[in-house]
Short mmCIF file of C-alpha atoms in Angstrom, two decimals:
data_model
loop_
_atom_site.label_atom_id
_atom_site.label_comp_id
_atom_site.label_asym_id
_atom_site.label_seq_id
_atom_site.Cartn_x
_atom_site.Cartn_y
_atom_site.Cartn_z
CA MET A 1 117.67 85.57 112.79
CA ASN A 2 120.13 87.90 113.70
CA LEU A 3 118.53 91.79 113.08
CA ASP A 4 122.18 93.03 114.04
CA ASP A 5 123.18 91.75 110.47
CA PRO A 6 122.88 94.12 107.46
CA GLN A 7 121.69 91.30 105.50
CA GLU A 8 119.71 88.91 107.59
CA ARG A 9 117.57 92.72 108.75
CA SER A 10 117.15 93.68 104.63
CA ALA A 11 116.52 90.24 104.52
CA SER A 12 113.42 89.44 107.57
CA ALA A 13 112.08 92.29 106.24
CA GLY A 14 111.36 91.47 103.21
CA GLU A 15 109.47 88.15 105.38
CA TYR A 16 107.59 90.09 107.62
CA VAL A 17 106.80 91.75 104.66
CA LEU A 18 105.55 89.37 102.91
CA GLY A 19 103.82 87.38 105.67
CA THR A 20 106.50 84.08 106.27
CA LEU A 21 107.69 84.43 109.18
CA ASP A 22 106.66 82.05 111.50
CA LEU A 23 105.04 83.69 114.71
CA ALA A 24 107.95 83.83 117.87
CA ALA A 25 109.50 85.01 114.72
CA ARG A 26 107.41 87.85 113.72
CA THR A 27 107.14 88.40 117.35
CA SER A 28 110.50 89.69 118.13
CA PHE A 29 110.45 91.26 114.27
CA GLU A 30 107.67 93.62 115.65
CA GLN A 31 108.86 94.69 118.75
CA THR A 32 112.19 96.06 117.90
CA LEU A 33 110.20 97.55 114.81
CA ARG A 34 108.35 99.22 116.98
CA ASP A 35 111.49 101.82 117.86
CA ASP A 36 114.11 101.12 115.54
CA ARG A 37 114.11 103.72 112.66
CA SER A 38 115.91 102.16 109.50
CA LEU A 39 114.30 99.14 110.32
CA GLN A 40 111.53 100.52 109.76
CA ALA A 41 112.13 102.24 106.51
CA GLU A 42 113.16 98.06 105.13
CA VAL A 43 110.03 97.90 105.58
CA TYR A 44 108.59 100.80 104.40
CA ALA A 45 111.08 99.14 101.59
CA TRP A 46 110.19 95.95 101.43
CA GLN A 47 106.94 96.98 101.33
CA ASP A 48 107.17 99.70 97.70
CA ARG A 49 108.89 96.58 96.30
CA LEU A 50 106.35 94.63 95.58
CA LEU A 51 102.70 96.22 96.57
CA GLY A 52 103.62 98.08 93.94
CA LEU A 53 103.00 95.26 91.58
CA ALA A 54 99.45 94.68 92.51
CA LEU A 55 98.75 97.87 91.08
CA LYS A 56 99.40 95.94 87.98
CA ILE A 57 96.61 93.82 88.29
CA ALA A 58 92.98 94.54 88.64
CA PRO A 59 91.71 94.04 92.00
CA VAL A 60 89.97 90.76 92.70
CA GLU A 61 87.51 90.46 95.72
CA PRO A 62 88.68 87.51 97.49
CA THR A 63 85.48 84.50 97.46
CA ALA A 64 83.69 84.17 101.00
CA GLY A 65 85.08 81.00 101.67
CA LEU A 66 88.57 81.84 100.92
CA TRP A 67 89.94 82.92 104.52
CA ALA A 68 88.03 80.10 106.06
CA ALA A 69 89.90 77.89 103.78
CA ILE A 70 93.15 78.90 104.28
CA GLU A 71 92.71 78.84 107.19
CA GLN A 72 92.27 75.42 107.40
CA ARG A 73 94.90 74.21 105.46
CA MET A 74 97.20 75.83 107.89
CA VAL A 75 98.71 74.31 110.60
CA GLY A 76 98.02 75.05 114.46
CA ALA A 77 97.12 78.45 113.09
CA GLN A 78 94.92 80.60 115.24
CA SER A 79 91.60 80.65 114.77
CA VAL A 80 89.90 84.10 112.72
CA SER A 81 88.99 85.36 115.67
CA ALA A 82 91.26 85.09 118.15
CA VAL A 83 93.70 87.72 115.34
CA ALA A 84 90.92 89.81 115.23
CA SER A 85 90.81 89.72 118.76
CA ALA A 86 94.94 91.10 119.09
CA GLY A 87 93.86 94.01 117.72
CA LYS A 88 95.09 96.12 114.31
CA PRO A 89 98.19 95.00 113.00
CA GLU A 90 101.12 97.69 113.76
CA ALA A 91 101.50 101.16 111.93
CA ALA A 92 104.05 99.69 110.04
CA ASN A 93 102.54 97.43 107.79
CA ASP A 94 98.50 98.53 107.90
CA SER A 95 98.61 100.12 104.65
CA LEU A 96 99.86 96.56 103.90
CA TRP A 97 97.25 94.86 105.22
CA GLN A 98 94.34 97.10 103.98
CA ARG A 99 96.04 96.52 99.90
CA LEU A 100 96.09 93.13 100.79
CA THR A 101 93.00 92.12 101.64
CA ARG A 102 92.11 93.66 97.77
CA TRP A 103 95.98 92.11 96.44
CA PRO A 104 95.25 90.19 93.27
CA LEU A 105 95.31 86.60 93.25
CA GLY A 106 96.30 84.10 91.08
CA GLY A 107 99.77 86.56 88.72
CA GLY A 108 100.11 89.24 90.46
CA LEU A 109 100.95 86.98 94.40
CA ALA A 110 102.85 84.73 92.33
CA ILE A 111 105.09 87.14 91.14
CA ALA A 112 105.50 89.36 94.26
CA ALA A 113 107.08 86.20 95.78
CA SER A 114 108.80 84.29 93.24
CA LEU A 115 110.68 87.46 93.07
CA LEU A 116 110.64 88.22 97.68
CA LEU A 117 112.33 84.61 98.04
CA ALA A 118 115.16 85.66 94.84
CA SER A 119 115.80 88.68 96.47
CA LEU A 120 116.45 86.81 99.87
CA LEU A 121 118.24 84.06 98.09
CA LEU A 122 120.51 86.91 96.68
CA LEU A 123 120.87 88.86 100.30
CA ARG A 124 120.93 84.97 102.08
CA THR A 125 124.80 84.07 100.33
CA ALA A 126 127.67 83.22 101.86
CA ALA A 127 130.50 86.05 102.03
CA PRO A 128 130.36 87.96 99.40
CA SER A 129 132.06 88.70 95.58
CA ASN A 130 133.28 90.09 92.50
CA GLU A 131 131.83 87.59 90.27
CA PRO A 132 128.69 87.93 88.69
CA ARG A 133 125.82 86.43 90.38
CA TYR A 134 122.23 85.99 87.95
CA LEU A 135 118.84 84.85 89.04
CA ALA A 136 116.01 82.61 86.75
CA VAL A 137 112.62 82.61 88.20
CA LEU A 138 111.60 79.85 86.17
CA GLN A 139 107.69 79.70 85.66
CA SER A 140 105.08 77.40 83.66
CA PRO A 141 103.80 78.12 80.20
CA ALA A 142 101.13 76.58 80.80
CA ASP A 143 99.25 79.52 83.59
CA GLN A 144 102.57 81.61 84.60
CA SER A 145 103.49 80.71 87.61
CA ALA A 146 106.50 80.27 89.31
CA GLY A 147 107.90 77.07 90.30
CA TRP A 148 112.18 77.83 90.28
CA VAL A 149 114.43 79.88 91.46
CA VAL A 150 117.76 79.63 89.65
CA GLU A 151 120.86 81.67 91.22
CA ALA A 152 124.03 81.15 90.73
CA ARG A 153 127.66 83.12 90.49
CA ALA A 154 130.10 82.15 88.09
CA GLY A 155 133.31 80.88 89.40
CA GLY A 156 131.00 79.64 91.85
CA SER A 157 127.95 77.04 92.56
CA LEU A 158 124.84 77.38 91.11
CA ARG A 159 121.31 76.14 93.25
CA LEU A 160 117.82 75.34 91.64
CA VAL A 161 115.64 76.35 94.14
CA PRO A 162 111.50 74.79 94.09
CA ILE A 163 109.56 78.50 95.33
CA ALA A 164 106.09 76.24 96.49
CA GLY A 165 104.87 72.03 96.69
CA THR A 166 104.98 70.84 92.99
CA ALA A 167 102.81 68.29 91.82
CA PRO A 168 103.89 65.49 91.41
CA VAL A 169 105.88 64.02 88.64
CA PRO A 170 103.53 60.87 86.65
CA SER A 171 104.58 57.70 87.16
CA GLY A 172 107.33 56.85 84.19
CA LYS A 173 108.29 60.49 84.02
CA VAL A 174 111.20 62.28 85.66
CA LEU A 175 111.95 65.90 85.81
CA GLN A 176 115.22 66.96 83.62
CA PHE A 177 117.53 70.55 83.68
CA TRP A 178 118.15 71.81 80.82
CA THR A 179 120.07 75.32 79.78
CA LYS A 180 120.79 77.26 77.16
CA ALA A 181 122.34 80.29 75.87
CA GLU A 182 121.23 82.68 73.89
CA GLY A 183 122.69 82.13 70.89
CA ALA A 184 123.55 78.85 71.52
CA ALA A 185 123.41 75.82 68.48
CA GLY A 186 121.64 74.06 71.54
CA PRO A 187 120.32 73.13 75.71
CA THR A 188 122.75 71.22 77.93
CA SER A 189 121.44 68.76 80.41
CA LEU A 190 122.64 69.55 83.90
CA GLY A 191 120.68 66.37 84.86
CA LEU A 192 117.46 64.72 86.65
CA VAL A 193 115.60 67.23 89.47
CA ASN A 194 113.50 66.06 91.77
CA ALA A 195 110.14 67.17 92.75
CA GLY A 196 110.48 69.77 96.05
CA GLN A 197 114.30 69.23 96.29
CA VAL A 198 116.58 72.19 95.40
CA LEU A 199 120.30 71.06 93.59
CA GLU A 200 122.72 73.07 93.76
CA LEU A 201 126.02 71.61 90.93
CA PRO A 202 129.21 73.54 90.31
CA THR A 203 128.77 76.38 87.64
CA SER A 204 131.68 74.49 85.41
CA ARG A 205 128.73 71.56 85.26
CA LEU A 206 127.25 74.14 82.44
CA PRO A 207 129.46 75.37 79.07
CA THR A 208 129.09 78.50 79.45
CA LEU A 209 126.84 81.38 82.03
CA GLU A 210 126.36 84.70 81.02
CA ALA A 211 123.02 87.99 80.67
CA ARG A 212 119.76 86.03 79.27
CA GLN A 213 120.32 82.75 79.65
CA LEU A 214 117.66 80.44 79.16
CA PHE A 215 117.43 77.64 81.98
CA GLU A 216 113.85 74.70 81.79
CA LEU A 217 113.26 71.67 82.94
CA THR A 218 111.40 69.57 81.38
CA LEU A 219 109.49 66.71 81.77
CA GLU A 220 111.04 63.23 79.77
CA PRO A 221 111.04 59.39 80.11
CA GLU A 222 112.55 57.54 83.45
CA GLY A 223 116.48 57.67 82.88
CA GLY A 224 116.27 60.71 81.90
CA SER A 225 116.07 62.58 77.48
CA PRO A 226 117.71 58.87 75.30
CA ASN A 227 119.08 61.56 73.19
CA GLY A 228 120.62 64.06 74.79
CA ARG A 229 117.91 66.78 74.32
CA PRO A 230 115.07 67.74 75.40
CA THR A 231 111.78 65.81 74.10
CA GLY A 232 108.84 65.31 76.57
CA PRO A 233 107.00 68.75 77.30
CA ILE A 234 108.84 71.75 78.98
CA VAL A 235 107.08 72.85 82.04
CA PHE A 236 109.08 75.64 83.84
CA VAL A 237 111.19 77.99 81.36
CA GLY A 238 112.99 81.27 82.48
CA ARG A 239 116.57 83.23 81.38
#
C-alpha cells in the first residue's frame, strides 16, 4: 500500500471504508489517517459514495446470531470481546460504523461492494490511456446478486473478475462467456470460464466494444455451446 501514489491512495481509502483491508494495512492506514487531512477527505468521499446507497433500501435489523456467525467464518479473526475492548472506531469511521450496524442486507451491500470493486479495478489499472474504458457489473437474474465485473479498454484488454466466491458449476456443465453489442443480430462467444478465476483476453477478440454492450455467462454442456449460440440458462448478465 503506497499512500504517496494518488490512485493507490484513493483505492486504499475505498477499501478502508468497505472494511476489506487486512489488519496490518488497516493499522498503517489509520496511523496516516489521524494527521492527513487530504486522506480524511478521501475517506469521507468514499463514505458519501457508498453509504448513500443504503438510504435507497429499508433498513433491516441483523438477527441476534449474525455477528457470531460472521466471526466464526473469519479465518484468524479476533473475538468480539477483543474487538470491543479495543474501543470505538476512529472518528472518521464513527458514522460509517453506526450505519453499518443497520446496513440493509442483501441487495444494498452487494451493490455497494460491486460498485466499490469496479471503482478499484479502474483505479488500479496500469498507465492511464486516452482510449475509452468500459465497466459492467454482471448480476444473477434470479436474485440480482453481483457476481462478476467486466473491465475493458478499447484497443487493450478485457478482464472478467469474480467479485466473491461463486457457486460450483454442476458436473458435466461449464460457464461460457458471451458479448452482444446493442442492436447486433446475436451474441459472440468469448470462451469458457473457470468459476472463481479471472479471465483476461485482448479486446480484438470482441466484434466491437461500445456503450450499452451486453455481457453474460451461461451454463452450457461440457465443451461449450454446440451451435455457437447460448443454449443454457443465463447465470450472470449486465451491460
